[in-house]
PDB file of N, CA and C in Angstrom:
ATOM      1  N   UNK A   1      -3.585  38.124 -12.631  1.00 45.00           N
ATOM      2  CA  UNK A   1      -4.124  37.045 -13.437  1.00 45.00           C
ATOM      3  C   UNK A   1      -3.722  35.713 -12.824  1.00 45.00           C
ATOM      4  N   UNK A   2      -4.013  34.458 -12.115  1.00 47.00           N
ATOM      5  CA  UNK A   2      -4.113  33.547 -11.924  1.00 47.00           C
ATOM      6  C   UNK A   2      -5.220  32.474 -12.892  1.00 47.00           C
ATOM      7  N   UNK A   3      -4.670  31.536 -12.758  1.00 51.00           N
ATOM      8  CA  UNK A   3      -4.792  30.034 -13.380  1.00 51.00           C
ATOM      9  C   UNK A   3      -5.218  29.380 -12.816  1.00 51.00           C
ATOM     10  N   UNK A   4      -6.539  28.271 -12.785  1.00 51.00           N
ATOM     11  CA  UNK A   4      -6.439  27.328 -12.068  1.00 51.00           C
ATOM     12  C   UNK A   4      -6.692  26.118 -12.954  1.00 51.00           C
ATOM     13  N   UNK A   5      -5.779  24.906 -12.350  1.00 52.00           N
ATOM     14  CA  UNK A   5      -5.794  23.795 -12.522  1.00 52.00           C
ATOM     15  C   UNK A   5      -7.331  23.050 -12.612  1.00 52.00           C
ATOM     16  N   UNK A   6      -7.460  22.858 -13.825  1.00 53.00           N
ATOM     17  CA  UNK A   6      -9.066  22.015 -13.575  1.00 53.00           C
ATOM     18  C   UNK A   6      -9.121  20.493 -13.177  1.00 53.00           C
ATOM     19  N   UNK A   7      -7.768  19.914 -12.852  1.00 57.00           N
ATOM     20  CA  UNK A   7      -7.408  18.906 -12.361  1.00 57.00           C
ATOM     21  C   UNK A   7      -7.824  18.961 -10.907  1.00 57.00           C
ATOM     22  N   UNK A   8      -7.469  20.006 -10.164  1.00 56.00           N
ATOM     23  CA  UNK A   8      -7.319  20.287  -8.883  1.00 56.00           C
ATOM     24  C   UNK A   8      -9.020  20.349  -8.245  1.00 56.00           C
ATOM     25  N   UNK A   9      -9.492  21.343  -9.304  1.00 59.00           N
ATOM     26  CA  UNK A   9     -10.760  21.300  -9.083  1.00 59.00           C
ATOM     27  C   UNK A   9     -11.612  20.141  -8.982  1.00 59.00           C
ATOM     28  N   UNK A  10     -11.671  19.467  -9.672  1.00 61.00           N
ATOM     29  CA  UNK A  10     -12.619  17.908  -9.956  1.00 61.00           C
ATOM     30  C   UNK A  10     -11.789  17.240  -8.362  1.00 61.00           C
ATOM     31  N   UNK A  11     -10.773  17.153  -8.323  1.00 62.00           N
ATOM     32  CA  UNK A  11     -10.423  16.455  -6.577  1.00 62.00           C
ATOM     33  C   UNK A  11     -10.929  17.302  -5.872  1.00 62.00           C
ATOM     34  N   UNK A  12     -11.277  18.602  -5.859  1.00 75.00           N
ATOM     35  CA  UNK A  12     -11.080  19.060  -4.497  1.00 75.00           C
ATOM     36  C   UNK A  12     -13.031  18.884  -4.548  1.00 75.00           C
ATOM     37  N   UNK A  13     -13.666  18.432  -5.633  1.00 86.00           N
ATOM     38  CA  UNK A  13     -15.281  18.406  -6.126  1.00 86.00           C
ATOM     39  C   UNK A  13     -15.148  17.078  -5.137  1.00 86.00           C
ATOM     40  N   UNK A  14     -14.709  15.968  -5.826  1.00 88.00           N
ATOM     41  CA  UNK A  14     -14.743  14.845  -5.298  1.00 88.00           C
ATOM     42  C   UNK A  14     -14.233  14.512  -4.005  1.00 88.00           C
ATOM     43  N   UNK A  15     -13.385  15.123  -3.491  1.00 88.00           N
ATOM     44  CA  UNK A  15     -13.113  14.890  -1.811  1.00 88.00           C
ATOM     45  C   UNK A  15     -14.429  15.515  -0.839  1.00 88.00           C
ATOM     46  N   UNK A  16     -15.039  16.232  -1.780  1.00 89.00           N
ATOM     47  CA  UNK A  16     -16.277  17.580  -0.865  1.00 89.00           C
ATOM     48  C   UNK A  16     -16.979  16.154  -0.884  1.00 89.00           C
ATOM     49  N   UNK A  17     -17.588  15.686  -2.586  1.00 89.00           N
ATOM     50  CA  UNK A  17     -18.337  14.650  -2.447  1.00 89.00           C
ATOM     51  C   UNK A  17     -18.411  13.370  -2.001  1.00 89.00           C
ATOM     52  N   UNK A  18     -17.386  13.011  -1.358  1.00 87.00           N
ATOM     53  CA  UNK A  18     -17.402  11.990  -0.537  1.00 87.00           C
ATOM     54  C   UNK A  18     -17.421  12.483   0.829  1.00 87.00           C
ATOM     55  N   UNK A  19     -16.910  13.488   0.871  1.00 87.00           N
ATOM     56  CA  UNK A  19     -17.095  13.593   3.101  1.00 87.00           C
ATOM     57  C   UNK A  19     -18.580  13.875   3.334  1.00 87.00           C
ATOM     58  N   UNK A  20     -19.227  14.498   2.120  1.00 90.00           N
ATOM     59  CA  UNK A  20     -20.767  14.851   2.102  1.00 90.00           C
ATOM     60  C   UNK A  20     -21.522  13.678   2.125  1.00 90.00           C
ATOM     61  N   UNK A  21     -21.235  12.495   1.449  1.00 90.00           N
ATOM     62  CA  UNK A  21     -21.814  11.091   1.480  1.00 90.00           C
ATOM     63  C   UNK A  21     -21.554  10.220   2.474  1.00 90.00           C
ATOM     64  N   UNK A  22     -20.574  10.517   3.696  1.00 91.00           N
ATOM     65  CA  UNK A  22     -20.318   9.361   4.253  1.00 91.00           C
ATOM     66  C   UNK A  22     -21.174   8.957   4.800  1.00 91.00           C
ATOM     67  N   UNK A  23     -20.941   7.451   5.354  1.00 91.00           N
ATOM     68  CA  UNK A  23     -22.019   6.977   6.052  1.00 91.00           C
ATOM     69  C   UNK A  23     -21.391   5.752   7.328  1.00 91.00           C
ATOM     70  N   UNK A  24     -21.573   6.672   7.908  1.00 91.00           N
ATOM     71  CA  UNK A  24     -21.089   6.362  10.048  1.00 91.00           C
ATOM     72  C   UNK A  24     -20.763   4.898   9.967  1.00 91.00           C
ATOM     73  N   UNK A  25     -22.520   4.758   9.822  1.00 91.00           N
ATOM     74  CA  UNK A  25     -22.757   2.834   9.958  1.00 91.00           C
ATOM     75  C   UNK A  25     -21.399   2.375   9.881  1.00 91.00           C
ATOM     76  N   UNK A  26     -21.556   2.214   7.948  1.00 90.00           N
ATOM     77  CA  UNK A  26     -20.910   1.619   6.943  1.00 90.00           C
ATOM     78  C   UNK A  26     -19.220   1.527   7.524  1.00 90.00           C
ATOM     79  N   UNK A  27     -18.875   2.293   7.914  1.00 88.00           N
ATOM     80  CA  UNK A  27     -17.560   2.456   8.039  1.00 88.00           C
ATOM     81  C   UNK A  27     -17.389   1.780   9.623  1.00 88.00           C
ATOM     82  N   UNK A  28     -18.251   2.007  10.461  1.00 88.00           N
ATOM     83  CA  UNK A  28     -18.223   1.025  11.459  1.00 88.00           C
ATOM     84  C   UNK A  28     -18.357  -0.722  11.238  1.00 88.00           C
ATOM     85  N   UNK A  29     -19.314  -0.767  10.549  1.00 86.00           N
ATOM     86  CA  UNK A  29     -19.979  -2.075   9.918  1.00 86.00           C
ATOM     87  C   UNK A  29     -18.909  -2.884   9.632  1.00 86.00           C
ATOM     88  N   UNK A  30     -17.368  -2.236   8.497  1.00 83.00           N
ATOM     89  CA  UNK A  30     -16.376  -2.590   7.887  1.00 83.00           C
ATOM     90  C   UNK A  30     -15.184  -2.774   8.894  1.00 83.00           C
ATOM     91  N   UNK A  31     -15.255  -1.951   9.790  1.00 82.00           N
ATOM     92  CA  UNK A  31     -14.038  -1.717  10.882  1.00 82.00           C
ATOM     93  C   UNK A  31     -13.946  -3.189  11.833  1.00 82.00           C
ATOM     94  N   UNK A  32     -15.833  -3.014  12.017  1.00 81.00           N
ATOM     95  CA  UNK A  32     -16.029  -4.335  13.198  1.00 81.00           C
ATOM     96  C   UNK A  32     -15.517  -6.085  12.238  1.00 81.00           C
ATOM     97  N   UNK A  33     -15.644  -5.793  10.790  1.00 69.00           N
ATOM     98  CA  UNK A  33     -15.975  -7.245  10.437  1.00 69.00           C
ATOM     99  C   UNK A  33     -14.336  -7.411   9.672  1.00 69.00           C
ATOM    100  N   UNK A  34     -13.109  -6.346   9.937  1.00 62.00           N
ATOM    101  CA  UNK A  34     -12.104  -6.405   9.129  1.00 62.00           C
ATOM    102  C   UNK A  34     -11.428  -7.599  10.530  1.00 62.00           C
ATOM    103  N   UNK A  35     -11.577  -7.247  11.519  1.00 58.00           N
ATOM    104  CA  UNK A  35     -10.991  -8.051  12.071  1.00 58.00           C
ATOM    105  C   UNK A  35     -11.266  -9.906  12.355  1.00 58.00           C
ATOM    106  N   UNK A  36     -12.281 -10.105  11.772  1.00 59.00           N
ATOM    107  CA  UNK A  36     -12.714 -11.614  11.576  1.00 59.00           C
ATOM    108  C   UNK A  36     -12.109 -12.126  10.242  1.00 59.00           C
ATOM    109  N   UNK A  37     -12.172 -11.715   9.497  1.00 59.00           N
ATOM    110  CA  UNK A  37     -11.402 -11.743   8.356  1.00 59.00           C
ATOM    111  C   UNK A  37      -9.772 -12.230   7.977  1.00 59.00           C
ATOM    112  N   UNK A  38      -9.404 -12.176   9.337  1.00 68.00           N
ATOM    113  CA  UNK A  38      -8.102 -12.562   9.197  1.00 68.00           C
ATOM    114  C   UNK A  38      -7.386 -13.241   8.507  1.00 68.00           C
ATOM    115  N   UNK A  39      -6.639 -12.801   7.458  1.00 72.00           N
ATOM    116  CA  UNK A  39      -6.288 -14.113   6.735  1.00 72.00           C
ATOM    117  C   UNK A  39      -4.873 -14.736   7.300  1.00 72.00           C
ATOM    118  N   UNK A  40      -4.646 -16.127   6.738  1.00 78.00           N
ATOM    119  CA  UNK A  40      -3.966 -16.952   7.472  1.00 78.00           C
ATOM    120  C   UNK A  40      -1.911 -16.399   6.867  1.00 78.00           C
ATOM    121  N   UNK A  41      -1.530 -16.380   7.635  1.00 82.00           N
ATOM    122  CA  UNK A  41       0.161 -15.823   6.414  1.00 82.00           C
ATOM    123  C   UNK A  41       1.001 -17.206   6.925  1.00 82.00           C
ATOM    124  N   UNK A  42       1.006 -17.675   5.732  1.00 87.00           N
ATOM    125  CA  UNK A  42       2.015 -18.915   5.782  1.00 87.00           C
ATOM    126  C   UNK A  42       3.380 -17.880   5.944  1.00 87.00           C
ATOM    127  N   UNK A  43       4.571 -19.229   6.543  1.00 90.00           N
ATOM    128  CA  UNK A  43       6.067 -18.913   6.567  1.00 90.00           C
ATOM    129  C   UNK A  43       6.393 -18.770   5.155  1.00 90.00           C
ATOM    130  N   UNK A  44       7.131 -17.995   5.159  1.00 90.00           N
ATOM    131  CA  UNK A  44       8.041 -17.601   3.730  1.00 90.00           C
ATOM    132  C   UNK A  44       8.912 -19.347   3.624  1.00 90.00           C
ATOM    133  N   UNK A  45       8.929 -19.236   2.186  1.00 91.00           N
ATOM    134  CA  UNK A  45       9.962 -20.593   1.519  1.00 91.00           C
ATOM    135  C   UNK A  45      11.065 -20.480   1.529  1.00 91.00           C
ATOM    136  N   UNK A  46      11.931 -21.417   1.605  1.00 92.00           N
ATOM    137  CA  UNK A  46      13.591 -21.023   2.000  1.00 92.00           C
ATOM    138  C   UNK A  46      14.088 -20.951   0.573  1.00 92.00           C
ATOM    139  N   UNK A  47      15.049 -20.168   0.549  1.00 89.00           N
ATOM    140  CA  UNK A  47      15.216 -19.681  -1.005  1.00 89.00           C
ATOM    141  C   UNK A  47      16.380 -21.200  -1.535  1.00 89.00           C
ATOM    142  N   UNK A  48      16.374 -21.025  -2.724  1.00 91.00           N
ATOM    143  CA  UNK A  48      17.204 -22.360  -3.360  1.00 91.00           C
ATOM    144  C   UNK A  48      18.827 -21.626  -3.072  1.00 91.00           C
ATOM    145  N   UNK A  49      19.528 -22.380  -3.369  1.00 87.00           N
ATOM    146  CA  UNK A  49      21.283 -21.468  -3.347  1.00 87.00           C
ATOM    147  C   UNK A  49      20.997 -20.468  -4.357  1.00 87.00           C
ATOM    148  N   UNK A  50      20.293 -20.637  -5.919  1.00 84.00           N
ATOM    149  CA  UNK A  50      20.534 -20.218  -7.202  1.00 84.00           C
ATOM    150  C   UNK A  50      19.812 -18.824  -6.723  1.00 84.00           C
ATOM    151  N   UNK A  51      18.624 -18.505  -5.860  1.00 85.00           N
ATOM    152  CA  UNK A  51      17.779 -17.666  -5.744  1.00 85.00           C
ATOM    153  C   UNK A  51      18.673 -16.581  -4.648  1.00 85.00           C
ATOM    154  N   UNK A  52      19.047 -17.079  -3.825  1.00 83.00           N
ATOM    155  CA  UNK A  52      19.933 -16.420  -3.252  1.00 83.00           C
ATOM    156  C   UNK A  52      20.665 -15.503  -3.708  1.00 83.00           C
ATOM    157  N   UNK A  53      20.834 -15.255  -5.037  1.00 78.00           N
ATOM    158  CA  UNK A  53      22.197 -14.298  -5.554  1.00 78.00           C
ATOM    159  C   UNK A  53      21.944 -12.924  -5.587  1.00 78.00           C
ATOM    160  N   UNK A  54      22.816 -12.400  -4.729  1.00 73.00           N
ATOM    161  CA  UNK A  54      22.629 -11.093  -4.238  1.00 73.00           C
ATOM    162  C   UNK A  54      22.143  -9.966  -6.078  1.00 73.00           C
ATOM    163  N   UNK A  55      21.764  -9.276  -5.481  1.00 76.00           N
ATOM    164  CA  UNK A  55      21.920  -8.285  -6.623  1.00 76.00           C
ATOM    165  C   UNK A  55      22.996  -7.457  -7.109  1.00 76.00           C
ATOM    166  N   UNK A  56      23.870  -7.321  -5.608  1.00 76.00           N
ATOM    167  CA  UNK A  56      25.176  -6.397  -5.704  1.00 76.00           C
ATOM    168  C   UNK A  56      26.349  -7.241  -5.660  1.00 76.00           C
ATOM    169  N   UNK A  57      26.866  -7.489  -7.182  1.00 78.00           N
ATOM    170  CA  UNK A  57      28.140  -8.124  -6.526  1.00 78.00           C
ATOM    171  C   UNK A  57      29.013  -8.133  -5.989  1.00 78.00           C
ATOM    172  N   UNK A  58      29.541  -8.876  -4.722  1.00 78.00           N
ATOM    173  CA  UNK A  58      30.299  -8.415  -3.529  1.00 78.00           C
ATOM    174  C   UNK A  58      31.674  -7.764  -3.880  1.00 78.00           C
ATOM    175  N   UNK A  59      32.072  -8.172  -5.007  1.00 82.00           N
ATOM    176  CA  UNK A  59      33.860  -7.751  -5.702  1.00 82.00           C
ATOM    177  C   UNK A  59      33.229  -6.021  -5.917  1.00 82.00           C
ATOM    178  N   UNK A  60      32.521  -5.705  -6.526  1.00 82.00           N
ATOM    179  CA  UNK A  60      32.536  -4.223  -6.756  1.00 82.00           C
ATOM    180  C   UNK A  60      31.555  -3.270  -5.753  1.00 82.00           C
ATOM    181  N   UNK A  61      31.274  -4.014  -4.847  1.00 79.00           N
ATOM    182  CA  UNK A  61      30.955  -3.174  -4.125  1.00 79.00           C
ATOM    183  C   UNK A  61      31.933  -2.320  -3.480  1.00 79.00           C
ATOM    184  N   UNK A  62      31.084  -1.031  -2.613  1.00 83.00           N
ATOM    185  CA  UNK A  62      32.305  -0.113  -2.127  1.00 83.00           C
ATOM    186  C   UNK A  62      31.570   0.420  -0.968  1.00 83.00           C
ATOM    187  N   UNK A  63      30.362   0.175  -0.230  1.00 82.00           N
ATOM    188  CA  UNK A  63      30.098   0.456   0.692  1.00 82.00           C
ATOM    189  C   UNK A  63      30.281   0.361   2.109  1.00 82.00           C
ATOM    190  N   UNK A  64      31.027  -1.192   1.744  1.00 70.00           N
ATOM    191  CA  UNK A  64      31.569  -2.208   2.885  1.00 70.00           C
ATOM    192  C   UNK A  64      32.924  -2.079   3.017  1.00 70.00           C
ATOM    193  N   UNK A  65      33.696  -2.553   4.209  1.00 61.00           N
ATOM    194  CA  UNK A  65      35.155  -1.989   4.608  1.00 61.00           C
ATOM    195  C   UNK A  65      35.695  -3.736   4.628  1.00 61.00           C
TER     196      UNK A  65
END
């Protein structure tokens, strides 16, 4: 007697139904135009002293010698 998951089923429906739908182009189309897209990454902000505060306070730590 085995069981099956009807969870498992509907993914393993929906992974069939998407490799059955793909479409070549499309995924080329997206590949060629991801790289124009570039978005710009500013420098990170320098933290204030107050922001700085560690999470671990250094007195009870025990990892460090």
């Amino acid at each position: 007697m085995s069981t099956t998951n009807s969870t498992s089923n509907n993914d393993t429906s929906d992974i069939k139904q998407a490799a059955d739908n793909i479409n070549v182009k499309k995924i080329e189309e997206n590949l060629q135009d991801s790289g124009q897209d570039k978005k710009v990454i500013e420098e990170p902000v320098a933290l204030t002293e107050e922001q700085k505060t560690p999470f671990i306070d250094e007195e009870v730590r025990t990892d460090n010698s």
